[in-house]
Coordinates of C-alpha atoms and ligand atoms in Angstrom, one line a residue:
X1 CA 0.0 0.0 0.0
X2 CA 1.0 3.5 -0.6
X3 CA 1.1 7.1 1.1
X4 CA -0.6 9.9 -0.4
X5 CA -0.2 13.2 1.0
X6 CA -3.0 15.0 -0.1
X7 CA -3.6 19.0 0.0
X8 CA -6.1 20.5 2.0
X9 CA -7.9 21.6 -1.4
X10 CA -7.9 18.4 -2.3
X11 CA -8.9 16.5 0.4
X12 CA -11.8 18.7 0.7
X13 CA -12.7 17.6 -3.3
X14 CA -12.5 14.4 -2.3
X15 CA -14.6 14.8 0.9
X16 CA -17.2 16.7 -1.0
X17 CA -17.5 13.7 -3.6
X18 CA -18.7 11.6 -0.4
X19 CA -21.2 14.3 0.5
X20 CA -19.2 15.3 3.3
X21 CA -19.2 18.8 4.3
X22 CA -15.3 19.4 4.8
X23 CA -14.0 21.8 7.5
X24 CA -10.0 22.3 7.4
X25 CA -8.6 22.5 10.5
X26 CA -5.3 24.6 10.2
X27 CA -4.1 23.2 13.5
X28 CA -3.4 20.2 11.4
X29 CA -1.1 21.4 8.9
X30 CA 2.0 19.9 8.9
X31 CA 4.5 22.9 8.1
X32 CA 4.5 26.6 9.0
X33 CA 5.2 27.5 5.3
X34 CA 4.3 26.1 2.2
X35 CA 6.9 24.8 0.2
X36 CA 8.8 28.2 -1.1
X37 CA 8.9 28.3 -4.8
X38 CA 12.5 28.9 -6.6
X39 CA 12.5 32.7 -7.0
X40 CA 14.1 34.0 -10.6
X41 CA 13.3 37.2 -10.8
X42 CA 16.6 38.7 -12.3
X43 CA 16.1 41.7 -9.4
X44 CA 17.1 39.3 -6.6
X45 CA 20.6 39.3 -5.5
X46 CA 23.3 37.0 -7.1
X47 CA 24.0 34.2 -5.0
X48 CA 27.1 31.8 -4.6
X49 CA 26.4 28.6 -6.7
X50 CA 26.8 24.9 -4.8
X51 CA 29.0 22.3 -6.0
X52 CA 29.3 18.6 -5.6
X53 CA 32.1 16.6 -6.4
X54 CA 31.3 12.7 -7.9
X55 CA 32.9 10.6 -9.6
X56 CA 34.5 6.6 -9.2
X57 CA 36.0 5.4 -6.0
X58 CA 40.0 6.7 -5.9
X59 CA 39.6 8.8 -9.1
X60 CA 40.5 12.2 -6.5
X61 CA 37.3 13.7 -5.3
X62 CA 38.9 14.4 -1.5
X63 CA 42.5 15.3 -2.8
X64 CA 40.7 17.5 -5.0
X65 CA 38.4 19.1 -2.2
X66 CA 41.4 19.4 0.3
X67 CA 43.7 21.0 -2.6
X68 CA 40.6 23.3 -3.3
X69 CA 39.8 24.0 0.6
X70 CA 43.8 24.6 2.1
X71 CA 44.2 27.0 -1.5
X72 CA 40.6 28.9 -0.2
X73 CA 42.1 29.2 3.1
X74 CA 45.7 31.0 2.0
X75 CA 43.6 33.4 -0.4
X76 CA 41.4 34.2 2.3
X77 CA 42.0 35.8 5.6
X78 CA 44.5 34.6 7.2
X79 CA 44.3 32.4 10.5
X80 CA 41.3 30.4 9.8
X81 CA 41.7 26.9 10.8
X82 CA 39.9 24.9 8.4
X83 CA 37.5 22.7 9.7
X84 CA 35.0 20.0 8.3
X85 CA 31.8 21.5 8.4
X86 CA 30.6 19.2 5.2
X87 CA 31.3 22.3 3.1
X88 CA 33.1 25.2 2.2
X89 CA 33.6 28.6 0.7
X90 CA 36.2 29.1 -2.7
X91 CA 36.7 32.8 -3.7
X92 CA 36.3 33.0 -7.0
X93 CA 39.5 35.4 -8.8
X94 CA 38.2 38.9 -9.7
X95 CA 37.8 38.6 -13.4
X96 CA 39.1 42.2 -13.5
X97 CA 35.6 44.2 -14.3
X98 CA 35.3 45.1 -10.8
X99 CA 32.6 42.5 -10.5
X100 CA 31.5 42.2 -7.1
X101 CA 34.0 39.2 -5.3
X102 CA 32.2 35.8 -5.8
X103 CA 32.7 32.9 -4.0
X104 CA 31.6 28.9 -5.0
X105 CA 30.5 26.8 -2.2
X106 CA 31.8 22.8 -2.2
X107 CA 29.9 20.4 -0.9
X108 CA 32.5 17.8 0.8
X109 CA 29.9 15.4 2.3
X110 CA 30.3 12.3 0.2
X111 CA 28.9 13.3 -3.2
X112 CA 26.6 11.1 -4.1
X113 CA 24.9 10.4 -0.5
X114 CA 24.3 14.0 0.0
X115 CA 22.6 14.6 -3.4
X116 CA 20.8 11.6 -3.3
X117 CA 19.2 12.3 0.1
X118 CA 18.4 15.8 -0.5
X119 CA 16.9 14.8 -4.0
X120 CA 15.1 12.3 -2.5
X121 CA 13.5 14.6 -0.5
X122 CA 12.6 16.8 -3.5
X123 CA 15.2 19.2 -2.8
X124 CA 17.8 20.7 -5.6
X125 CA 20.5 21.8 -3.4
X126 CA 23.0 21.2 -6.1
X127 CA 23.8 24.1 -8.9
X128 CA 26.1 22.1 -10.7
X129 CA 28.3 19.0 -10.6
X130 CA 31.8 18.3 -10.8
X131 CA 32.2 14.8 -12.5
X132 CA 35.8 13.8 -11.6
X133 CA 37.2 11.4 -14.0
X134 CA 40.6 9.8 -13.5
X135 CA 43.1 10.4 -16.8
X136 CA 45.2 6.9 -16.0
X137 CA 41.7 5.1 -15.5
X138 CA 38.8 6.2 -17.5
X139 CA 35.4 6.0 -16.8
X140 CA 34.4 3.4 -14.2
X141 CA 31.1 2.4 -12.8
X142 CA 30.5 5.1 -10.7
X143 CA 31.5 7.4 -13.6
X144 CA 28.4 5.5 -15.3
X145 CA 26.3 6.0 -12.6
X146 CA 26.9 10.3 -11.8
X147 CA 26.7 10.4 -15.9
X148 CA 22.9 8.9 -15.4
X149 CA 22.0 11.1 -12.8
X150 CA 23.2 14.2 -14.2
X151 CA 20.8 12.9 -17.6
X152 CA 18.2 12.2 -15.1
X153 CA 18.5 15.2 -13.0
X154 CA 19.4 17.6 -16.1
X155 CA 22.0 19.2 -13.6
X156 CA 24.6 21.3 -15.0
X157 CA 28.3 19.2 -15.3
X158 CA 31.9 20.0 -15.6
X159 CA 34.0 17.6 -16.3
X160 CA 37.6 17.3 -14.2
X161 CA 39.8 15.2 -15.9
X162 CA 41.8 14.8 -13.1
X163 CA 45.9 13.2 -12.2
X164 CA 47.1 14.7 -15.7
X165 CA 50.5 14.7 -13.4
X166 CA 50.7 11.1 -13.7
X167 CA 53.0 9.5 -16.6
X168 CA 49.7 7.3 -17.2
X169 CA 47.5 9.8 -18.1
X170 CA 45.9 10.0 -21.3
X171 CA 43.2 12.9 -21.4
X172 CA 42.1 12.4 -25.0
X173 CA 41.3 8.9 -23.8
X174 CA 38.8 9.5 -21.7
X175 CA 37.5 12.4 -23.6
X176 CA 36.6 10.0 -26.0
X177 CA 35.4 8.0 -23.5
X178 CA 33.1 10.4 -22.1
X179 CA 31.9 11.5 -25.7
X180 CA 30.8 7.6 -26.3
X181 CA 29.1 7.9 -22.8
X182 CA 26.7 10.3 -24.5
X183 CA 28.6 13.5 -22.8
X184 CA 28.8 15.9 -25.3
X185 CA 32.1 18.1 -24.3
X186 CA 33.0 21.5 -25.5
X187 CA 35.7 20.2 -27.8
X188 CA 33.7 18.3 -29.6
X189 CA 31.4 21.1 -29.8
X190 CA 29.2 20.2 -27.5
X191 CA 28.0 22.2 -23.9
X192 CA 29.9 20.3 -21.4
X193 CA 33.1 22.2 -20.0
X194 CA 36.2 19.9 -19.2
X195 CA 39.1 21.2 -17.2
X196 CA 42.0 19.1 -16.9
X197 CA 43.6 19.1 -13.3
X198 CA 46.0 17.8 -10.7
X199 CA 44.3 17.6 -7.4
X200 CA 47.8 16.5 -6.0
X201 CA 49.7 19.2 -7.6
X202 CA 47.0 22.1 -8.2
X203 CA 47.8 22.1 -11.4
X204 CA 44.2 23.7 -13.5
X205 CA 42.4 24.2 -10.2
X206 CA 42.2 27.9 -11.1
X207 CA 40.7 27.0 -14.7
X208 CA 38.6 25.0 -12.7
X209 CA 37.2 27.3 -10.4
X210 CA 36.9 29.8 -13.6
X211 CA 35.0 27.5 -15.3
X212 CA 32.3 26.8 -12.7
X213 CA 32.4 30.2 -11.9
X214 CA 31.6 30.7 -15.6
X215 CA 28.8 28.4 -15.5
X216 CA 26.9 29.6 -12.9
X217 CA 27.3 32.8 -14.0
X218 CA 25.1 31.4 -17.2
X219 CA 22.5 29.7 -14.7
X220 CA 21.9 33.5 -13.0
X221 CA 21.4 31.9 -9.7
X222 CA 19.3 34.3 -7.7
X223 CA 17.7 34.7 -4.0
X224 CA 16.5 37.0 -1.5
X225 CA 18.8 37.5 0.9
X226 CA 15.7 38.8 3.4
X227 CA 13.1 37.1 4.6
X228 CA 11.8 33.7 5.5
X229 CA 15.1 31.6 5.6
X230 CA 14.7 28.1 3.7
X231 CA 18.0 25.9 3.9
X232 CA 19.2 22.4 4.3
X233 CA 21.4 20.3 7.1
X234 CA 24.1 18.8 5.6
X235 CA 25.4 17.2 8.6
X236 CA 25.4 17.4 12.4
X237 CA 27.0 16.5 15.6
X238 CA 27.6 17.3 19.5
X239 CA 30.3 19.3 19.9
X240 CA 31.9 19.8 23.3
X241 CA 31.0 23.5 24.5
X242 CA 28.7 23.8 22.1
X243 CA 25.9 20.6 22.0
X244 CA 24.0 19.8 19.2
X245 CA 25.7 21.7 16.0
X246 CA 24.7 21.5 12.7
X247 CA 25.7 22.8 9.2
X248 CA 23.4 24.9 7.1
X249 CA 23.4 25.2 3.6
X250 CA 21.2 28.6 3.2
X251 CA 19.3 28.7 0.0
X252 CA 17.1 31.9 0.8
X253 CA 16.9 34.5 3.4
X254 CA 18.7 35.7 6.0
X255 CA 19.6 33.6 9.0
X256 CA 21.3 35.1 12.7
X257 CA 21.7 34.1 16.0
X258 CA 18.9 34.4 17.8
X259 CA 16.4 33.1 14.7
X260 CA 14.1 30.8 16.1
X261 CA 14.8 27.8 13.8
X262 CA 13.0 24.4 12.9
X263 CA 14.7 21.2 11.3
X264 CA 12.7 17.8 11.1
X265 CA 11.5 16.9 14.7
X266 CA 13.9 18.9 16.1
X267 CA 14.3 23.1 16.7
X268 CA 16.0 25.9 18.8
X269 CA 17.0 29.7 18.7
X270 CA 20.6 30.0 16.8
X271 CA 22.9 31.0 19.1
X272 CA 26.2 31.3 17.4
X273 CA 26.9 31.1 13.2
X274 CA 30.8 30.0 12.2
X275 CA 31.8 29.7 8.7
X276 CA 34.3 26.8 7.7
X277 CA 37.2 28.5 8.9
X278 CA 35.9 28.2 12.1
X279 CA 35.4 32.4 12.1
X280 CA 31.8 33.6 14.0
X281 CA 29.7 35.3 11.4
X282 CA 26.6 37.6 11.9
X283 CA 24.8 36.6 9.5
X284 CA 24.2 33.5 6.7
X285 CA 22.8 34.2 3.4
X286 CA 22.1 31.9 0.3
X287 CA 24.3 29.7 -1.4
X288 CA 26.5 30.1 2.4
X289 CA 27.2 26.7 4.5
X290 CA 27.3 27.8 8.4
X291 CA 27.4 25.6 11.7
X292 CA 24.4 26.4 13.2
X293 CA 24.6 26.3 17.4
X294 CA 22.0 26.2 20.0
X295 CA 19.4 23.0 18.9
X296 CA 17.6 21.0 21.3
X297 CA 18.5 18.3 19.6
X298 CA 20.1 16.7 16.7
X299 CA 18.9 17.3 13.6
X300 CA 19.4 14.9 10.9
X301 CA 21.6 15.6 7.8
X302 CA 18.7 16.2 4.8
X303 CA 16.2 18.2 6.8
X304 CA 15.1 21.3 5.8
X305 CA 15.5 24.1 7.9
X306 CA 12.9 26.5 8.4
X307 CA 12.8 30.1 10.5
X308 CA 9.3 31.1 12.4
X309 CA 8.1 32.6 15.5
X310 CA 8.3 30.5 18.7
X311 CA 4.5 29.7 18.6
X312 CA 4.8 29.2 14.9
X313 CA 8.1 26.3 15.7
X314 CA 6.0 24.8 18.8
X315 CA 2.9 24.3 16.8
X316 CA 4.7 22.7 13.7
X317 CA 6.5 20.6 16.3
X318 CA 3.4 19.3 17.6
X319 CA 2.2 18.3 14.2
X320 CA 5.0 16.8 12.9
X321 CA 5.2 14.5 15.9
X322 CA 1.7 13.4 15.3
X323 CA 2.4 12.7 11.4
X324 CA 5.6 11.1 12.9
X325 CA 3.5 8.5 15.6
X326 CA 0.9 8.0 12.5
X327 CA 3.9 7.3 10.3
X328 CA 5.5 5.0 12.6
X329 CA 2.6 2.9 13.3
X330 CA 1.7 2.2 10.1
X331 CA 5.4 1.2 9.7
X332 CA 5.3 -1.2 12.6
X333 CA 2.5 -2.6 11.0
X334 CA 4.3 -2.9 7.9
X335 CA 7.6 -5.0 9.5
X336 CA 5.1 -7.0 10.9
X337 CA 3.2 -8.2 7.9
X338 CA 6.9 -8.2 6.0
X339 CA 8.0 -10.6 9.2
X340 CA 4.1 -12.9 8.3
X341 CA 5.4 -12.5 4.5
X342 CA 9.0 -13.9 5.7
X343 CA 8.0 -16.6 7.8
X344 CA 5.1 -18.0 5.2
X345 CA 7.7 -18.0 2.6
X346 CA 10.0 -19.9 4.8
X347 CA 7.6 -22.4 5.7
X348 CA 6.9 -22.4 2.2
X349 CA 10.3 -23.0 1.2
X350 CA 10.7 -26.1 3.9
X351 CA 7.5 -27.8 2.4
X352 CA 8.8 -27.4 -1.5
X353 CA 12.2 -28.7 -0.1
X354 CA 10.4 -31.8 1.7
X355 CA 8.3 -32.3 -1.2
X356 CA 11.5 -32.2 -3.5
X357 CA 13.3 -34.8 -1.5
X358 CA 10.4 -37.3 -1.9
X359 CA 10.1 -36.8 -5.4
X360 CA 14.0 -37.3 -5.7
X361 CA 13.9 -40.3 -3.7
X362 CA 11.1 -41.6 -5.7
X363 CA 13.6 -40.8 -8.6
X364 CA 16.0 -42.5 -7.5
X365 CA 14.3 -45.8 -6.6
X366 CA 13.4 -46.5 -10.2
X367 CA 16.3 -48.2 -12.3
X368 CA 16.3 -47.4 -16.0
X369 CA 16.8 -44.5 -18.7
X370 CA 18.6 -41.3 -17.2
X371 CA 16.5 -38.7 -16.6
X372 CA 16.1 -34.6 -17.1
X373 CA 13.9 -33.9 -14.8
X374 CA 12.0 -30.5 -15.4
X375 CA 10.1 -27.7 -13.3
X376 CA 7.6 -25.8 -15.2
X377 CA 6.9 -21.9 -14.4
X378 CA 4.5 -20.5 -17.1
X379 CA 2.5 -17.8 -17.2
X380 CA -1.2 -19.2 -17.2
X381 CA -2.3 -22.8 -16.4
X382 CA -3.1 -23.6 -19.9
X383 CA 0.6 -22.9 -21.0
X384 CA 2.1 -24.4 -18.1
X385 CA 0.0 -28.2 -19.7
X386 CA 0.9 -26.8 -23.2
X387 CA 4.4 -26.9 -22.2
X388 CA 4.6 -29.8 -20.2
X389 CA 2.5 -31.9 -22.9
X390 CA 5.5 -30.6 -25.5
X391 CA 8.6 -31.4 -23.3
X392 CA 7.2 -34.5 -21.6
X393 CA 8.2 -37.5 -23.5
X394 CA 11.3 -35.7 -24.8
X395 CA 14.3 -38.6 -25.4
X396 CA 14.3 -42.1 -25.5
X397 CA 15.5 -45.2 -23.2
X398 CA 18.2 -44.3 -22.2
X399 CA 17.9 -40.4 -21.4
X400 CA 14.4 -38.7 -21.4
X401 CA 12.4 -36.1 -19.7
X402 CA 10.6 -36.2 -16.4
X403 CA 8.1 -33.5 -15.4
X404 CA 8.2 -32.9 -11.6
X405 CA 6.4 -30.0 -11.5
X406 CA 4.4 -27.4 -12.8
X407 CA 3.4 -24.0 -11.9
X408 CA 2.0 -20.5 -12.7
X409 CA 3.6 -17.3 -12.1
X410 CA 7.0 -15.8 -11.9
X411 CA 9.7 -18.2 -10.6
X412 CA 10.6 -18.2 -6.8
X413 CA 13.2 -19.4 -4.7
X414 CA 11.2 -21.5 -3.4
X415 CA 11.1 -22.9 -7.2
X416 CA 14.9 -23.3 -6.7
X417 CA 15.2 -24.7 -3.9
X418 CA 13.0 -27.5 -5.0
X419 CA 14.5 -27.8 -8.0
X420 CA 17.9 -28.1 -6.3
X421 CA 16.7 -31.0 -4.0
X422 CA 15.3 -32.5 -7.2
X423 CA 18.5 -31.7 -9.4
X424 CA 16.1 -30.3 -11.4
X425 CA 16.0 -27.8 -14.3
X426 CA 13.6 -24.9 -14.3
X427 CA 11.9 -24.2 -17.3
X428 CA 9.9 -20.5 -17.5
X429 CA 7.7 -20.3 -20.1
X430 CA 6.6 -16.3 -20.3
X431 CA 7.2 -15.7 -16.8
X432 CA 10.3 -13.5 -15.3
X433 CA 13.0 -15.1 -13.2
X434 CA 13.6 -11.9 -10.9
X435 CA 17.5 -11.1 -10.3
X436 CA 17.5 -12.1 -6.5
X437 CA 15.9 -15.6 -8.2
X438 CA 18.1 -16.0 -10.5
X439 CA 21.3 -15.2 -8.3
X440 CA 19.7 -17.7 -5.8
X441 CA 19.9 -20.3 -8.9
X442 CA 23.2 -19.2 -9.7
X443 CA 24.6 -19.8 -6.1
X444 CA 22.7 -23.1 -6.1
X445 CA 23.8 -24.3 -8.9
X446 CA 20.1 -24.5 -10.6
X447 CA 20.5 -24.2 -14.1
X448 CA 17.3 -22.3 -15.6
X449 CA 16.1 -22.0 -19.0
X450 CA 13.8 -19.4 -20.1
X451 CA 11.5 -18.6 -23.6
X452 CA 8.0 -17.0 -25.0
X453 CA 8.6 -19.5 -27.5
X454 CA 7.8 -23.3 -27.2
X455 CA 9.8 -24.6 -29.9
X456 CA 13.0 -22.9 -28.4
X457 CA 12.5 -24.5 -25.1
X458 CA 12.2 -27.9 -26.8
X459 CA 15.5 -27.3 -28.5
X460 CA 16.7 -26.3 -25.1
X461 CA 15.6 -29.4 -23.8
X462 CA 16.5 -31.7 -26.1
X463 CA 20.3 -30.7 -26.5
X464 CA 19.7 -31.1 -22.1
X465 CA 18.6 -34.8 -23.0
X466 CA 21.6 -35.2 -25.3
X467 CA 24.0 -34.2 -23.0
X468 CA 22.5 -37.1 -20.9
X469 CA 23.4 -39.4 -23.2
X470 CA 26.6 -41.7 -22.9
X471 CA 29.4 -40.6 -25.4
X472 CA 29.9 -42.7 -28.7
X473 CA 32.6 -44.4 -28.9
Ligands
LIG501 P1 38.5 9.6 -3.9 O1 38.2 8.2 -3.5 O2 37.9 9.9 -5.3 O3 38.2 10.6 -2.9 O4 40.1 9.6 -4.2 P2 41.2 10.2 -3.3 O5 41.3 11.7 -3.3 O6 41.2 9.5 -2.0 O7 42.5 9.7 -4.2 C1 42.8 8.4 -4.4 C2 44.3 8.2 -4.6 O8 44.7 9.0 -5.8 C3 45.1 8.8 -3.5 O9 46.2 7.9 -3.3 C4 45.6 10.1 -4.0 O10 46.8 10.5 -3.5 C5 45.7 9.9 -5.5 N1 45.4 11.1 -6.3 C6 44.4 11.9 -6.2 N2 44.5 12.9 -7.0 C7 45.7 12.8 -7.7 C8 46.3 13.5 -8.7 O11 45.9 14.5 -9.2 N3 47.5 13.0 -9.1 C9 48.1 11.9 -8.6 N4 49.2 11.5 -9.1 N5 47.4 11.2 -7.7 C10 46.3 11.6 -7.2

């Protein structure tokens, strides 16, 4: 069964269709706000864009971020002690205009947890992503993976090619590479910016911050830096002196100590804000991580952090616990039908086997021809005869067929564990042999063979039965 979260509107609709006369009870709401839409008006200030780093295992994402964070530190103010706070500022160099001074803020938390958390959540806390790709190894699974989910995600990508200092490294390589991956880069003509780097030796990490730079200045990222502050935890823990800290990611508004702040069941009043150098600041705006001080408790990395008045917080806390207890519940009640599903299947699984080891011995009692012995999974009773009538019989004194079974529906592993204690074969005639099946066959040695098409299987069968047969000699 699945949740739906409905809106008030609609649930009203809905009530109305019953001939219900719907009052909505505010009290009841589950947020303070709703969910603030992405402002673009081009009158907002400029904000910082955010930036994670992905790419394969060992391919240099935190040589790359370190590199990155120690050079922000000496181009900053002096004296910061860099600290991990899950992420952190980069100025960007003054392109000479007398632009404003940008900055580009990393995210260091492992790359692909912390965008897959927040997206699952339906937030976009990522401007753009840095795919790192190795020069002396090419693209790699994970390299496949970030590749989907920047498709999926249509996020906006630069390409590191990174470790060019090593006498391995071929960057035209794995520009090819990427280009047969579907990445269209700029030198082929295509939109994607690649930057080749040394994350050990610095080397293009300037390029690199141009480039992203460059990009976001194309995506005009925008936010008010008054108002209702909307943001995300990246991470949290105790800290001695200090309890319960956690770092914000700001994505609008203004946030200061003294703010009275929500973040999933959790809130507090923000008593101090520090920056990754570990320097107090007075004040947090978009696209700006901080560690938040002064929670009740800890909040979770993902949540979304909200600003209200203290009646505002205590009455979304209230709710939100409710919706928690409901959730819960109906949770528990799901592990306990999962545990009912778990044991049935096991009993389930014991009787096939039982079951299996009679029919074996049965098999093994008679003396005569050798014997394929088959297990039928097809998708509809009449197929599963239809197929049986065409394979039974298959062979001839010496090596034949045996049915032993015959089914309907996908197959289980119940299906394979009674075709192990059978030493049978499974046969699926228009049914699917799920992966956890099939690697449960595979670990059991259970060959399987699979069709839509009768005549195939009875090939399949046949060369089976042959193989049965003694060799000529
Ligand atoms: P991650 O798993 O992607 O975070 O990769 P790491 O940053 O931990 O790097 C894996 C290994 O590659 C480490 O031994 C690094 O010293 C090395 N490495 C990372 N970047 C470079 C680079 O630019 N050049 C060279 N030669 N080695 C690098």
């Amino acid at each position: 069964m699945s949740t739906v979260m409905l809106t008030s509107e609609y649930a009203s609709l809905l009530a109305m269709e019953f001939g219900w006369n719907p009052v909505v009870n505010d009290e009841a709401a589950f947020d303070i706000y709703p969910p603030l839409p992405h402002p673009q008006s081009s009158t907002l200030p400029i904000r910082p864009p955010v930036v994670t780093i992905m790419g394969h295992v060992d391919h240099g994402k935190t040589t790359l971020l370190d590199t990155l964070r120690s050079a922000s530190v000496a181009k900053g103010e002096a004296g910061g002690i860099t600290q991990h706070i899950g992420a952190f500022s980069v100025p960007v160099p003054a392109s000479g205009s007398g632009s404003e001074a940008r900055t580009i803020t990393f995210l260091d938390t492992p790359g692909h947890a912390a965008f897959s958390a927040m997206r699952a959540r339906g937030a976009s806390v990522t401007d753009i992503v840095v795919l790192v790709v190795a020069a002396d190894d090419g693209i790699m699974p994970q390299t496949r993976e970030v590749i989907d989910l920047i498709n999926k995600e249509k996020v906006a990508v630069v390409v590191a090619i990174n470790k060019i200092d090593k006498p391995g490294a071929d960057t035209s390589k794995v520009e090819n590479a990427l280009l047969a991956a579907g990445m269209q880069l700029e030198t082929f003509g295509g939109e994607i910016p690649s930057v080749n780097v040394s994350g050990l030796t610095g080397q293009g990490l300037d390029q690199l911050v141009e480039t992203i730079s460059a990009l976001a200045e194309m995506q005009d990222l925008r936010a008010e830096r008054e108002g209702p502050i909307h943001g995300y935890v990246i991470e949290s823990k105790v800290q001695k002196g200090l309890g319960p800290v956690a770092t914000v990611l700001v994505l609008r508004g203004c946030l200061k100590p003294s703010d009275q702040i929500i973040a999933g069941l959790t809130s507090g009043k923000v008593r101090l804000l520090h920056d990754s150098n570990g320097k107090p600041v007075k004040a947090a705006y978009p696209g700006m991580a901080i560690t938040v001080s002064g929670w009740k408790e800890l909040p979770n990395a993902g949540d979304e952090v909200l600003k209200g008045s203290e009646s505002e917080i205590k009455k979304a806390l209230a709710n939100r616990a409710r919706k928690a207890d409901l959730e819960a519940s109906l949770g528990g009640l799901e592990i306990l039908n999962e545990r009912r599903r778990q044991d049935r299947d096991q009993k389930e699984k014991e009787v096939a086997a039982a079951k299996a080891g009679e029919e074996l011995e049965e098999v093994e009692k008679e003396d005569g021809p050798k014997e394929l012995r088959l297990l039928i999974k097809a998708d509809v009773s009449g197929s599963a005869e239809a197929v049986a009538g065409a394979l039974q019989g298959i062979g001839n004194d010496i090596a034949r067929t045996k049915i032993i079974a015959t089914g309907v529906g996908d197959v289980t592993e119940s299906d394979v564990m009674r075709a192990k204690s059978a030493e049978a074969v499974i046969v699926a005639f228009s049914v699917g042999v799920p992966r956890p099946v099939q690697s449960a066959a595979a670990s059991q040695h259970v060959p399987w063979i699979t069709s839509t098409i009768i005549y195939r299987l009875m090939d399949d069968v046949k060369a089976k039965v042959i193989e049965l047969l003694p060799p000529i000699v």
